[in-house]
XYZ file of C-alpha atoms in Angstrom:
337
model
C -39.830 -26.823 -6.009
C -39.255 -23.279 -4.767
C -36.155 -21.222 -4.053
C -35.541 -19.233 -0.890
C -32.794 -16.731 -0.080
C -30.310 -19.562 -0.374
C -29.037 -20.754 -3.690
C -30.057 -24.204 -2.479
C -33.509 -25.045 -3.739
C -36.062 -26.654 -1.454
C -37.382 -29.779 -3.046
C -40.449 -31.881 -3.357
C -40.141 -35.515 -2.192
C -39.392 -36.502 -5.796
C -36.329 -34.268 -6.129
C -33.086 -36.088 -5.435
C -30.719 -34.698 -2.801
C -28.002 -34.346 -5.430
C -30.183 -32.004 -7.482
C -29.756 -29.005 -5.214
C -26.035 -29.648 -5.093
C -25.917 -29.559 -8.872
C -27.901 -26.329 -8.852
C -25.606 -24.846 -6.247
C -22.666 -25.553 -8.510
C -24.315 -23.629 -11.376
C -24.821 -20.204 -9.788
C -25.214 -18.334 -13.052
C -28.391 -20.312 -13.692
C -29.869 -19.956 -10.205
C -29.011 -16.451 -9.064
C -32.161 -14.570 -10.091
C -33.942 -15.151 -6.787
C -31.391 -13.434 -4.546
C -32.796 -10.205 -3.209
C -30.142 -7.806 -4.551
C -29.072 -7.231 -8.132
C -25.902 -9.086 -8.965
C -24.348 -6.119 -10.739
C -24.441 -4.191 -7.436
C -22.615 -6.860 -5.468
C -19.415 -5.404 -4.116
C -18.193 -8.346 -2.048
C -18.513 -12.124 -2.030
C -17.465 -13.557 1.342
C -16.194 -17.114 0.835
C -16.075 -19.483 3.811
C -14.681 -23.026 3.536
C -15.976 -25.245 6.330
C -15.559 -28.807 7.526
C -17.261 -30.574 10.440
C -17.615 -27.463 12.629
C -21.304 -26.477 12.700
C -21.129 -24.504 15.955
C -18.186 -22.424 14.781
C -19.773 -21.863 11.395
C -22.921 -20.599 13.083
C -20.939 -18.097 15.157
C -19.039 -16.977 12.070
C -22.232 -16.391 10.085
C -23.839 -14.614 13.023
C -20.969 -12.110 13.092
C -21.310 -11.546 9.343
C -25.058 -10.991 9.713
C -24.211 -8.205 12.181
C -21.796 -6.374 9.882
C -22.235 -2.611 9.809
C -22.347 -2.627 6.014
C -25.109 -2.490 3.424
C -26.471 -6.019 3.087
C -27.342 -5.286 -0.535
C -23.621 -4.992 -1.236
C -22.404 -8.445 -0.263
C -23.198 -12.123 -0.428
C -21.863 -15.113 1.500
C -20.784 -18.346 -0.177
C -20.370 -21.271 2.240
C -18.504 -24.269 0.843
C -18.900 -27.477 2.834
C -15.777 -29.547 2.238
C -17.468 -32.933 2.725
C -18.562 -32.675 6.376
C -19.898 -35.829 7.991
C -23.148 -34.102 8.914
C -25.065 -31.684 6.748
C -24.304 -28.036 7.434
C -27.235 -26.857 5.353
C -29.527 -26.353 8.420
C -26.934 -23.966 9.889
C -26.803 -21.948 6.691
C -30.593 -21.868 6.347
C -30.871 -20.027 9.670
C -29.393 -16.946 7.983
C -31.205 -16.905 4.651
C -33.625 -14.188 5.784
C -30.833 -12.026 7.202
C -28.202 -12.066 4.459
C -27.818 -13.259 0.867
C -26.181 -16.634 1.386
C -25.466 -19.668 -0.733
C -24.404 -23.182 0.114
C -22.178 -25.493 -1.930
C -21.069 -28.976 -0.956
C -18.093 -30.858 -2.356
C -16.285 -34.085 -1.555
C -13.505 -33.542 0.948
C -10.594 -31.949 -0.924
C -9.188 -29.412 1.534
C -9.710 -25.685 2.145
C -7.758 -24.539 -0.928
C -10.097 -26.482 -3.200
C -13.117 -25.235 -1.238
C -11.996 -21.619 -1.596
C -11.566 -22.075 -5.334
C -15.035 -23.634 -5.551
C -16.545 -20.694 -3.693
C -14.659 -18.185 -5.822
C -15.963 -19.847 -8.988
C -19.534 -19.432 -7.718
C -19.072 -15.872 -6.438
C -20.694 -12.874 -8.111
C -19.114 -9.954 -6.252
C -16.515 -7.575 -7.634
C -14.197 -8.518 -4.782
C -13.632 -11.847 -3.046
C -13.207 -11.817 0.734
C -11.957 -14.952 2.474
C -12.352 -15.983 6.081
C -12.620 -19.291 7.937
C -15.423 -20.926 9.871
C -13.591 -20.535 13.207
C -13.424 -16.756 12.806
C -15.825 -14.005 13.848
C -15.577 -10.725 12.005
C -15.633 -7.238 13.478
C -18.665 -5.118 12.619
C -16.413 -2.716 10.628
C -14.580 -5.513 8.800
C -15.929 -4.881 5.300
C -15.732 -1.126 5.754
C -12.001 -1.384 6.452
C -11.474 -3.722 3.507
C -13.378 -1.324 1.230
C -11.092 1.477 2.398
C -8.103 -0.661 1.442
C -9.442 -1.045 -2.091
C -10.089 2.708 -2.223
C -6.336 3.152 -1.717
C -5.348 0.380 -4.139
C -8.114 -1.306 -6.206
C -5.771 -3.983 -7.569
C -4.275 -4.888 -4.210
C -4.489 -8.032 -2.172
C -5.891 -6.498 1.028
C -5.181 -8.250 4.318
C -6.570 -7.582 7.781
C -5.597 -8.124 11.401
C -6.382 -11.277 13.373
C -7.071 -11.312 17.115
C -6.777 -14.440 19.249
C -10.274 -15.194 20.562
C -8.924 -17.680 23.132
C -6.504 -15.633 25.249
C -6.723 -18.155 28.092
C -5.150 -20.854 25.898
C -1.353 -20.552 25.949
C -0.847 -22.476 22.710
C -3.477 -20.489 20.840
C -1.849 -17.324 22.179
C 1.601 -18.460 21.059
C 0.310 -19.409 17.613
C -1.256 -15.961 17.175
C 1.873 -14.250 18.493
C 3.801 -15.994 15.732
C 1.441 -14.535 13.133
C 1.626 -11.112 14.785
C 5.409 -11.235 14.667
C 5.453 -12.314 11.020
C 3.087 -9.470 10.136
C 5.241 -6.960 12.002
C 8.316 -8.285 10.176
C 6.951 -8.546 6.634
C 4.257 -5.849 6.624
C 6.003 -2.851 8.154
C 4.758 -0.558 5.385
C 1.028 -1.132 4.686
C 1.450 -0.528 0.962
C 4.413 -2.927 0.729
C 3.085 -5.962 2.582
C 4.305 -9.412 1.523
C 2.264 -11.953 3.514
C -1.328 -12.384 4.697
C -3.047 -15.446 6.149
C -5.994 -16.675 4.108
C -8.493 -16.341 6.970
C -8.575 -12.573 6.459
C -7.776 -11.277 3.013
C -9.553 -9.978 -0.078
C -8.865 -9.241 -3.721
C -10.477 -8.500 -7.075
C -12.379 -11.545 -8.304
C -11.039 -10.936 -11.802
C -7.424 -10.819 -10.624
C -7.917 -13.859 -8.387
C -8.808 -15.931 -11.425
C -6.062 -14.294 -13.475
C -3.318 -15.435 -11.094
C -4.863 -18.906 -10.805
C -6.536 -19.102 -7.408
C -5.180 -21.337 -4.643
C -2.791 -24.135 -5.524
C -4.626 -27.357 -4.668
C -1.500 -29.492 -5.155
C -0.280 -28.752 -1.647
C -0.364 -32.073 0.250
C -2.166 -30.539 3.234
C -3.705 -27.275 4.414
C -0.466 -25.446 5.129
C 1.470 -22.970 3.038
C -1.000 -22.417 0.215
C -1.789 -18.871 1.428
C 1.921 -18.036 1.545
C 2.327 -19.333 -1.989
C -0.719 -17.371 -3.184
C 0.714 -14.117 -1.780
C 4.070 -14.778 -3.400
C 2.449 -15.566 -6.752
C 0.276 -12.450 -6.474
C 3.380 -10.288 -6.136
C 5.150 -12.245 -8.890
C 2.352 -11.178 -11.234
C 3.094 -7.567 -10.338
C 0.098 -6.790 -8.136
C 0.422 -4.921 -4.817
C -0.515 -5.987 -1.306
C -2.077 -3.601 1.200
C -2.231 -4.169 4.955
C -5.477 -2.909 6.538
C -5.174 -3.630 10.304
C -8.609 -2.087 10.931
C -10.137 -5.096 9.143
C -10.297 -7.249 12.272
C -11.401 -10.805 12.877
C -11.374 -12.921 16.038
C -9.878 -16.375 15.521
C -10.953 -19.198 17.861
C -8.630 -22.163 17.305
C -8.225 -24.193 20.489
C -4.824 -25.872 20.671
C -3.180 -28.415 22.931
C 0.536 -29.130 22.992
C -0.045 -32.037 20.626
C -2.178 -30.087 18.134
C 0.191 -27.100 18.392
C 3.106 -29.353 17.466
C 1.135 -30.939 14.613
C 0.076 -27.518 13.310
C 3.626 -26.226 13.070
C 5.031 -29.521 11.816
C 2.540 -29.244 8.967
C 3.520 -25.617 8.418
C 7.064 -26.857 7.916
C 5.884 -29.434 5.394
C 3.974 -26.731 3.560
C 7.004 -24.436 3.681
C 9.089 -26.997 1.831
C 6.556 -27.232 -0.990
C 6.243 -23.443 -1.074
C 9.984 -23.099 -1.617
C 9.920 -25.786 -4.305
C 7.204 -23.950 -6.238
C 8.771 -20.550 -5.689
C 12.168 -21.832 -6.782
C 10.728 -23.234 -10.002
C 8.880 -19.983 -10.671
C 11.730 -17.589 -9.970
C 14.731 -19.883 -10.537
C 16.116 -18.990 -7.128
C 17.188 -21.063 -4.174
C 15.678 -21.260 -0.702
C 15.908 -17.977 1.170
C 16.754 -18.400 4.856
C 15.981 -15.579 7.254
C 18.897 -14.199 9.312
C 19.458 -15.387 12.851
C 18.150 -12.050 14.136
C 14.721 -12.990 12.734
C 14.552 -16.023 15.029
C 16.013 -14.244 18.046
C 13.474 -11.448 17.712
C 10.733 -14.051 17.338
C 11.669 -15.821 20.590
C 11.867 -12.526 22.496
C 8.711 -11.089 20.929
C 6.416 -12.300 23.784
C 8.337 -10.122 26.250
C 7.084 -7.013 24.434
C 3.449 -8.166 24.363
C 0.735 -8.114 27.015
C -0.943 -11.507 27.489
C -2.343 -13.712 30.255
C 0.725 -15.980 30.128
C 4.345 -15.624 31.284
C 6.542 -14.483 28.385
C 9.017 -17.292 29.061
C 6.245 -19.863 28.506
C 5.204 -18.266 25.245
C 8.829 -17.914 24.136
C 9.329 -21.617 24.836
C 6.223 -22.429 22.805
C 7.540 -20.365 19.898
C 10.856 -22.229 20.131
C 8.900 -25.488 20.012
C 7.024 -24.242 16.957
C 10.274 -23.637 15.099
C 11.618 -27.083 15.976
C 8.394 -28.644 14.698
C 8.543 -26.463 11.594
C 12.116 -27.504 10.816
C 11.343 -31.197 11.309
C 8.300 -30.925 9.037
C 10.394 -29.168 6.399
C 13.104 -31.823 6.373
C 10.557 -34.609 6.556
C 9.202 -33.431 3.200
C 12.649 -32.735 1.783
C 13.854 -36.288 2.358
C 10.637 -38.005 1.389
C 9.817 -39.167 -2.101
C 6.948 -36.716 -2.480
C 7.353 -33.715 -4.751
C 5.263 -31.142 -6.558
C 5.300 -30.777 -10.309
C 2.927 -27.838 -10.748
C 4.673 -24.652 -11.781
C 3.096 -21.212 -12.297
C 4.260 -18.764 -14.878
């Protein structure tokens, strides 16, 4: 058996497939072969992935082209139980960047992020998703954010990589509006999406990582940000830390996405209420009016009225998802202190 640039060890015919998975889950025992010294690692980029080899390859290619010292970062790819092995995709990059591969049974992106964070060796954790491509100055901008505030949760700016898709455009406009509403002052931000944020590895573990009790992949990043601030740590918006997000949506998948966001929102408010002993906070009507008119102030390939209608649809789906969870028998019992 010999080890390459990956944490995964290449095996003789007698070595069981599960062996390299076990080794991948014990990074402290198998990290000596990576080309840089672990104490010099500034960043660990954690990427959860599931059944999207082509997108993962594009994501890793963009990371390999970062304008940042490759001795300062590693990449940890966590395969969340894909139907086909993603190891061949990861192996393409082992000579370009320090990269490791971990596989787990399907448990959702929150669990995969926690698994990657547990294996990471960098001073800071940086999270993105497999359907994102990072800008060449991405890590540089994040590093500048930590220079301003070393204990901050640093969040970047996301660009829609599918401007021809009206639903993808509307979904990104919603995020843009939320960022403009909640993150007016960079040093007083309150929400970042988990496909583009970073924090101290030590503080990540201190606050407890992502809550894996959420019933689906929706709302756990919002809850993480709220818990981060509850623990007294700042958030810093670094819009120069750019990624391009390629999430193709149809009307059906757009509806499902925002219906699930509503379900996640209900569980977020349940957890937040237990933590802070407060009720559900509803935004004023002006928040929703400004949301629906937001497309008229933006330049896109689509008529603003179409995008405004899509945003209205998103809020209907969100509300229905919220009340679906509220009146179901499901509930969360996990509470953070």
